[in-house]
Coordinates of C-alpha atoms in Angstrom, one line a residue:
M1 CA 16.3 -24.6 -21.9
L2 CA 14.6 -23.0 -25.0
L3 CA 12.5 -19.9 -24.5
I4 CA 10.1 -19.0 -27.3
T5 CA 8.9 -15.5 -27.5
N6 CA 6.6 -13.5 -29.9
A7 CA 8.7 -11.3 -32.2
R8 CA 5.7 -8.9 -32.2
A9 CA 5.6 -8.5 -28.5
G10 CA 5.4 -4.9 -27.2
T11 CA 7.9 -3.0 -25.0
S12 CA 6.2 -3.9 -21.8
D13 CA 6.1 -7.6 -22.6
A14 CA 9.7 -7.5 -23.6
E15 CA 10.7 -6.0 -20.3
T16 CA 8.6 -8.6 -18.4
I17 CA 10.2 -11.4 -20.5
G18 CA 13.6 -10.1 -19.6
R19 CA 13.0 -10.3 -15.9
A20 CA 11.6 -13.8 -16.3
E21 CA 14.5 -14.9 -18.4
A22 CA 16.9 -13.8 -15.7
I23 CA 15.2 -16.1 -13.2
L24 CA 15.3 -19.0 -15.7
R25 CA 19.0 -18.5 -16.1
E26 CA 19.5 -19.2 -12.5
A27 CA 18.6 -22.8 -13.2
G28 CA 20.9 -23.1 -16.2
P29 CA 21.6 -21.9 -19.8
V30 CA 18.7 -20.4 -21.7
T31 CA 18.4 -19.8 -25.4
R32 CA 15.8 -17.2 -26.3
I33 CA 14.4 -17.1 -29.8
A34 CA 11.7 -14.7 -31.0
C35 CA 9.3 -16.2 -33.6
S36 CA 6.9 -14.5 -35.8
E37 CA 6.0 -17.3 -38.2
P38 CA 5.5 -21.1 -37.8
E39 CA 8.6 -21.6 -39.8
D40 CA 10.6 -19.7 -37.2
L41 CA 9.3 -22.0 -34.5
D42 CA 10.2 -25.1 -36.5
R43 CA 13.7 -23.9 -37.1
A44 CA 14.1 -23.2 -33.4
L45 CA 12.9 -26.6 -32.3
A46 CA 15.1 -28.3 -34.9
R47 CA 18.2 -26.5 -33.6
H48 CA 17.3 -27.3 -30.0
D49 CA 15.8 -30.7 -30.1
D50 CA 15.9 -31.8 -26.5
G51 CA 15.2 -30.4 -23.0
T52 CA 12.5 -28.0 -21.7
V53 CA 10.9 -25.6 -24.1
V54 CA 9.1 -22.6 -22.6
A55 CA 6.4 -20.5 -24.3
A56 CA 6.1 -16.8 -23.3
G57 CA 2.6 -15.7 -24.3
G58 CA -1.0 -16.6 -23.9
D59 CA -3.2 -19.5 -24.9
G60 CA -2.5 -19.0 -28.5
S61 CA 1.3 -19.2 -27.9
I62 CA 1.1 -22.4 -25.9
H63 CA -1.3 -23.9 -28.5
T64 CA 1.2 -23.0 -31.3
L65 CA 4.1 -24.6 -29.5
V66 CA 2.2 -27.8 -28.7
Q67 CA 0.9 -28.0 -32.2
A68 CA 4.4 -27.7 -33.6
L69 CA 5.8 -30.4 -31.2
H70 CA 2.8 -32.7 -32.1
R71 CA 3.5 -32.2 -35.8
R72 CA 7.2 -32.9 -35.3
G73 CA 6.5 -36.0 -33.2
E74 CA 8.4 -34.5 -30.3
L75 CA 5.7 -34.2 -27.5
E76 CA 6.8 -37.3 -25.6
G77 CA 10.4 -36.2 -25.4
R78 CA 9.8 -32.7 -24.2
V79 CA 8.7 -30.9 -21.1
V80 CA 6.9 -27.7 -21.7
G81 CA 6.8 -24.5 -19.6
L82 CA 4.5 -21.5 -19.8
L83 CA 5.1 -17.8 -18.9
P84 CA 1.6 -16.3 -19.2
L85 CA 1.5 -13.0 -21.1
G86 CA -1.8 -13.3 -22.9
T87 CA -5.2 -11.8 -22.3
G88 CA -7.2 -14.8 -21.3
N89 CA -4.5 -17.2 -20.0
D90 CA -7.2 -19.9 -19.6
L91 CA -4.8 -22.8 -19.5
A92 CA -2.6 -21.1 -16.8
R93 CA -5.7 -20.2 -14.7
N94 CA -7.1 -23.8 -14.9
L95 CA -3.8 -25.4 -13.9
G96 CA -2.8 -22.9 -11.2
I97 CA 0.2 -21.5 -13.0
P98 CA 1.0 -18.0 -11.7
L99 CA -0.3 -15.3 -14.0
E100 CA 2.7 -13.1 -13.0
A101 CA 5.6 -13.9 -15.4
T102 CA 8.4 -13.9 -12.8
A103 CA 6.5 -16.2 -10.5
A104 CA 5.8 -18.5 -13.4
A105 CA 9.5 -18.4 -14.2
R106 CA 10.4 -19.5 -10.7
L107 CA 8.0 -22.4 -11.2
V108 CA 9.7 -23.4 -14.5
A109 CA 13.1 -22.9 -13.1
G110 CA 12.6 -25.5 -10.4
E111 CA 9.6 -25.1 -8.2
G112 CA 7.2 -26.9 -10.6
R113 CA 6.6 -30.5 -11.5
P114 CA 5.8 -32.0 -14.9
R115 CA 2.2 -33.1 -15.3
A116 CA 1.0 -35.4 -18.1
L117 CA -2.0 -33.8 -19.9
D118 CA -4.5 -35.0 -22.5
L119 CA -4.6 -33.5 -25.9
F120 CA -7.5 -33.4 -28.4
V121 CA -6.4 -34.0 -32.0
D122 CA -8.8 -33.2 -34.8
D123 CA -9.2 -34.8 -38.2
A124 CA -7.3 -32.0 -39.9
G125 CA -4.2 -32.6 -37.7
G126 CA -4.9 -29.7 -35.4
V127 CA -4.7 -29.9 -31.6
V128 CA -6.7 -28.5 -28.7
V129 CA -4.8 -27.8 -25.5
N130 CA -7.6 -26.3 -23.4
A131 CA -11.0 -25.9 -25.2
A132 CA -12.7 -25.8 -28.6
H133 CA -16.0 -24.0 -29.4
V134 CA -18.3 -24.2 -32.3
G135 CA -21.1 -21.7 -32.8
I136 CA -21.5 -18.7 -30.5
G137 CA -18.2 -19.4 -28.7
A138 CA -16.3 -19.1 -31.9
E139 CA -18.2 -15.9 -33.0
A140 CA -17.7 -14.4 -29.6
A141 CA -14.0 -14.9 -29.7
E142 CA -13.8 -13.3 -33.1
A143 CA -15.9 -10.4 -31.9
A144 CA -13.7 -10.0 -28.8
T145 CA -10.5 -9.7 -30.7
R146 CA -10.8 -6.0 -31.5
F147 CA -11.5 -5.1 -27.8
K148 CA -8.7 -7.0 -26.1
P149 CA -6.1 -4.2 -26.2
L150 CA -8.4 -1.8 -24.4
F151 CA -10.7 -4.0 -22.3
K152 CA -8.4 -7.1 -21.6
T153 CA -10.5 -9.9 -20.1
A154 CA -13.6 -7.8 -20.2
A155 CA -13.4 -8.1 -24.0
F156 CA -14.8 -11.7 -23.7
P157 CA -18.2 -10.9 -22.3
L158 CA -18.5 -7.9 -24.6
G159 CA -17.7 -10.2 -27.6
S160 CA -20.3 -12.7 -26.4
L161 CA -22.9 -9.9 -26.2
L162 CA -22.2 -8.8 -29.8
A163 CA -22.2 -12.3 -31.1
G164 CA -25.5 -13.1 -29.3
L165 CA -27.1 -10.1 -31.0
R166 CA -25.9 -11.3 -34.5
H167 CA -26.4 -15.0 -34.4
T168 CA -29.4 -17.1 -33.3
G169 CA -28.1 -20.7 -33.9
W170 CA -26.6 -23.3 -36.2
R171 CA -28.1 -26.4 -37.6
L172 CA -25.7 -29.1 -36.5
R173 CA -25.4 -32.8 -35.8
V174 CA -23.3 -33.8 -32.8
E175 CA -22.1 -37.3 -32.0
A176 CA -20.1 -38.5 -29.0
D177 CA -18.4 -41.9 -29.3
G178 CA -20.7 -42.7 -32.2
D179 CA -23.9 -41.9 -30.2
L180 CA -26.2 -39.1 -31.3
V181 CA -26.2 -36.1 -28.9
T182 CA -28.3 -33.7 -30.9
D183 CA -29.4 -33.1 -34.5
G184 CA -31.0 -29.7 -34.7
T185 CA -30.4 -26.0 -34.1
V186 CA -27.8 -25.3 -31.4
L187 CA -26.3 -22.1 -29.9
M188 CA -22.9 -23.7 -29.0
V189 CA -21.0 -26.9 -29.0
A190 CA -18.0 -26.8 -26.6
L191 CA -15.2 -29.3 -25.9
G192 CA -13.3 -28.8 -22.6
N193 CA -10.1 -30.3 -21.4
S194 CA -10.6 -28.3 -18.2
S195 CA -13.2 -26.0 -16.7
G196 CA -12.6 -22.3 -17.2
I197 CA -12.7 -20.3 -20.4
A198 CA -12.9 -16.7 -21.6
G199 CA -10.3 -15.3 -19.3
G200 CA -11.9 -16.7 -16.1
N201 CA -15.3 -15.2 -17.1
A202 CA -17.0 -18.6 -17.6
D203 CA -16.9 -22.0 -16.0
L204 CA -17.7 -24.2 -19.0
A205 CA -17.2 -27.7 -17.5
P206 CA -17.0 -27.6 -13.7
G207 CA -14.8 -30.5 -12.5
A208 CA -13.4 -31.3 -15.8
S209 CA -9.9 -32.9 -15.6
P210 CA -7.2 -32.4 -18.2
S211 CA -5.7 -35.8 -17.5
D212 CA -8.6 -38.3 -17.3
G213 CA -8.4 -39.4 -20.9
R214 CA -11.8 -37.9 -21.8
L215 CA -13.2 -34.7 -23.1
D216 CA -16.1 -32.8 -21.6
L217 CA -18.8 -32.0 -24.2
V218 CA -21.3 -29.2 -23.6
V219 CA -24.1 -28.5 -26.1
S220 CA -26.5 -25.6 -25.7
A221 CA -29.8 -25.3 -27.6
A222 CA -30.6 -21.9 -26.0
T223 CA -31.4 -20.3 -29.3
G224 CA -34.4 -18.0 -28.3
P225 CA -33.7 -14.3 -27.4
L226 CA -34.4 -14.7 -23.7
A227 CA -32.8 -18.2 -23.6
R228 CA -29.6 -16.8 -25.1
V229 CA -29.4 -14.1 -22.4
G230 CA -30.1 -16.6 -19.6
Y231 CA -27.5 -19.1 -20.9
A232 CA -24.9 -16.4 -21.0
L233 CA -25.6 -15.3 -17.4
H234 CA -25.6 -18.9 -16.2
L235 CA -22.4 -19.8 -18.1
R236 CA -20.5 -17.3 -16.0
S237 CA -21.3 -19.1 -12.8
G238 CA -21.4 -22.7 -14.0
R239 CA -25.1 -22.9 -13.5
H240 CA -25.8 -23.4 -17.2
L241 CA -25.6 -27.2 -16.7
R242 CA -28.8 -27.1 -14.8
R243 CA -30.7 -25.8 -17.8
D244 CA -33.1 -28.0 -19.7
D245 CA -31.6 -26.8 -23.0
V246 CA -28.1 -27.8 -22.1
V247 CA -26.5 -31.3 -22.4
R248 CA -23.2 -32.3 -20.9
T249 CA -21.5 -35.6 -21.5
I250 CA -18.0 -37.1 -21.6
A251 CA -16.5 -38.9 -24.5
K252 CA -13.2 -40.0 -26.2
E253 CA -14.3 -38.8 -29.6
V254 CA -16.7 -36.1 -30.8
S255 CA -18.0 -35.3 -34.3
V256 CA -19.8 -32.1 -35.4
S257 CA -21.3 -31.7 -38.9
G258 CA -23.9 -29.5 -40.6
E259 CA -24.1 -26.0 -42.0
P260 CA -20.8 -24.1 -42.2
F261 CA -19.3 -23.2 -38.8
R262 CA -16.1 -21.8 -37.4
V263 CA -14.1 -23.3 -34.6
N264 CA -12.5 -21.4 -31.8
T265 CA -9.5 -23.5 -30.8
D266 CA -7.6 -22.2 -27.7
G267 CA -8.6 -18.7 -28.7
E268 CA -7.8 -19.0 -32.4
V269 CA -10.8 -18.9 -34.8
S270 CA -10.8 -21.0 -38.0
E271 CA -12.3 -20.5 -41.4
P272 CA -15.8 -22.1 -41.8
V273 CA -15.9 -25.9 -42.2
T274 CA -18.9 -28.3 -42.4
S275 CA -17.5 -31.1 -40.3
R276 CA -14.9 -31.7 -37.7
T277 CA -14.0 -34.7 -35.4
W278 CA -11.9 -34.6 -32.3
T279 CA -10.2 -37.5 -30.6
V280 CA -8.6 -37.6 -27.1
V281 CA -4.9 -38.6 -26.9
P282 CA -4.4 -39.4 -23.2
R283 CA -1.4 -38.0 -21.4
A284 CA 0.1 -36.8 -24.7
W285 CA 2.3 -34.0 -23.3
R286 CA 3.9 -32.7 -20.1
L287 CA 3.6 -29.2 -18.7
L288 CA 5.3 -27.7 -15.6
I289 CA 2.7 -26.8 -13.0
P290 CA 2.7 -26.0 -9.3

């Protein structure tokens, strides 16, 4: 078993990883490698090119691992495990993986079962494990970054508040499987592989399945001051889908184009782009879940 950790992890995380690693070793040999750059991860995967590989970290860590395995063409031959150590841990929450690292380690060590999950792949070669957001979702994630060390999951609604004060919308064209969804000013375009986002603070796509071969697309045109506030409140409870200014659909491919926008992919925010297309790859990788 290969255990990938963050070389920049703090003392408390290192102690937690140590306890989790001891549990993993009860199931067999474990090679632990700390990575700080993508090149470190590539070297680790090249040296240990079979068996289970476990990411110790948050949504960004599991995203980085799956991205590397996808790029190397190794997703089909690997089983992936997750020890949640992040702030949001959206993927773990959505799939019922314990948020306590030692409990998650017991799942990886033998209590869990591999589940085949869909993957979204974009036209730049990037992958989406849990969710991607364009518009206010990307700006909120960027704004929340500075607050995570102090406020933890509460940083996400705070980031959303700040982003909502600064931005009123983006002029975008959105297509799903070649059909026009909208062409106008929108607040947010979101693609979900499962339901929850923002550290459990929002239920983006209630009932979404990460293994149905489709992505859930949610588009909000709630661009007015009161509409933005109402949308934010409704998003937390999943009631946003009842709004007249929100559209939800399912698709195998989604394209967004228009004025420059950033993309929040599994918590990582991109530089501005003017177009992006995502395609579902069904059952592309396997993750150990309860």
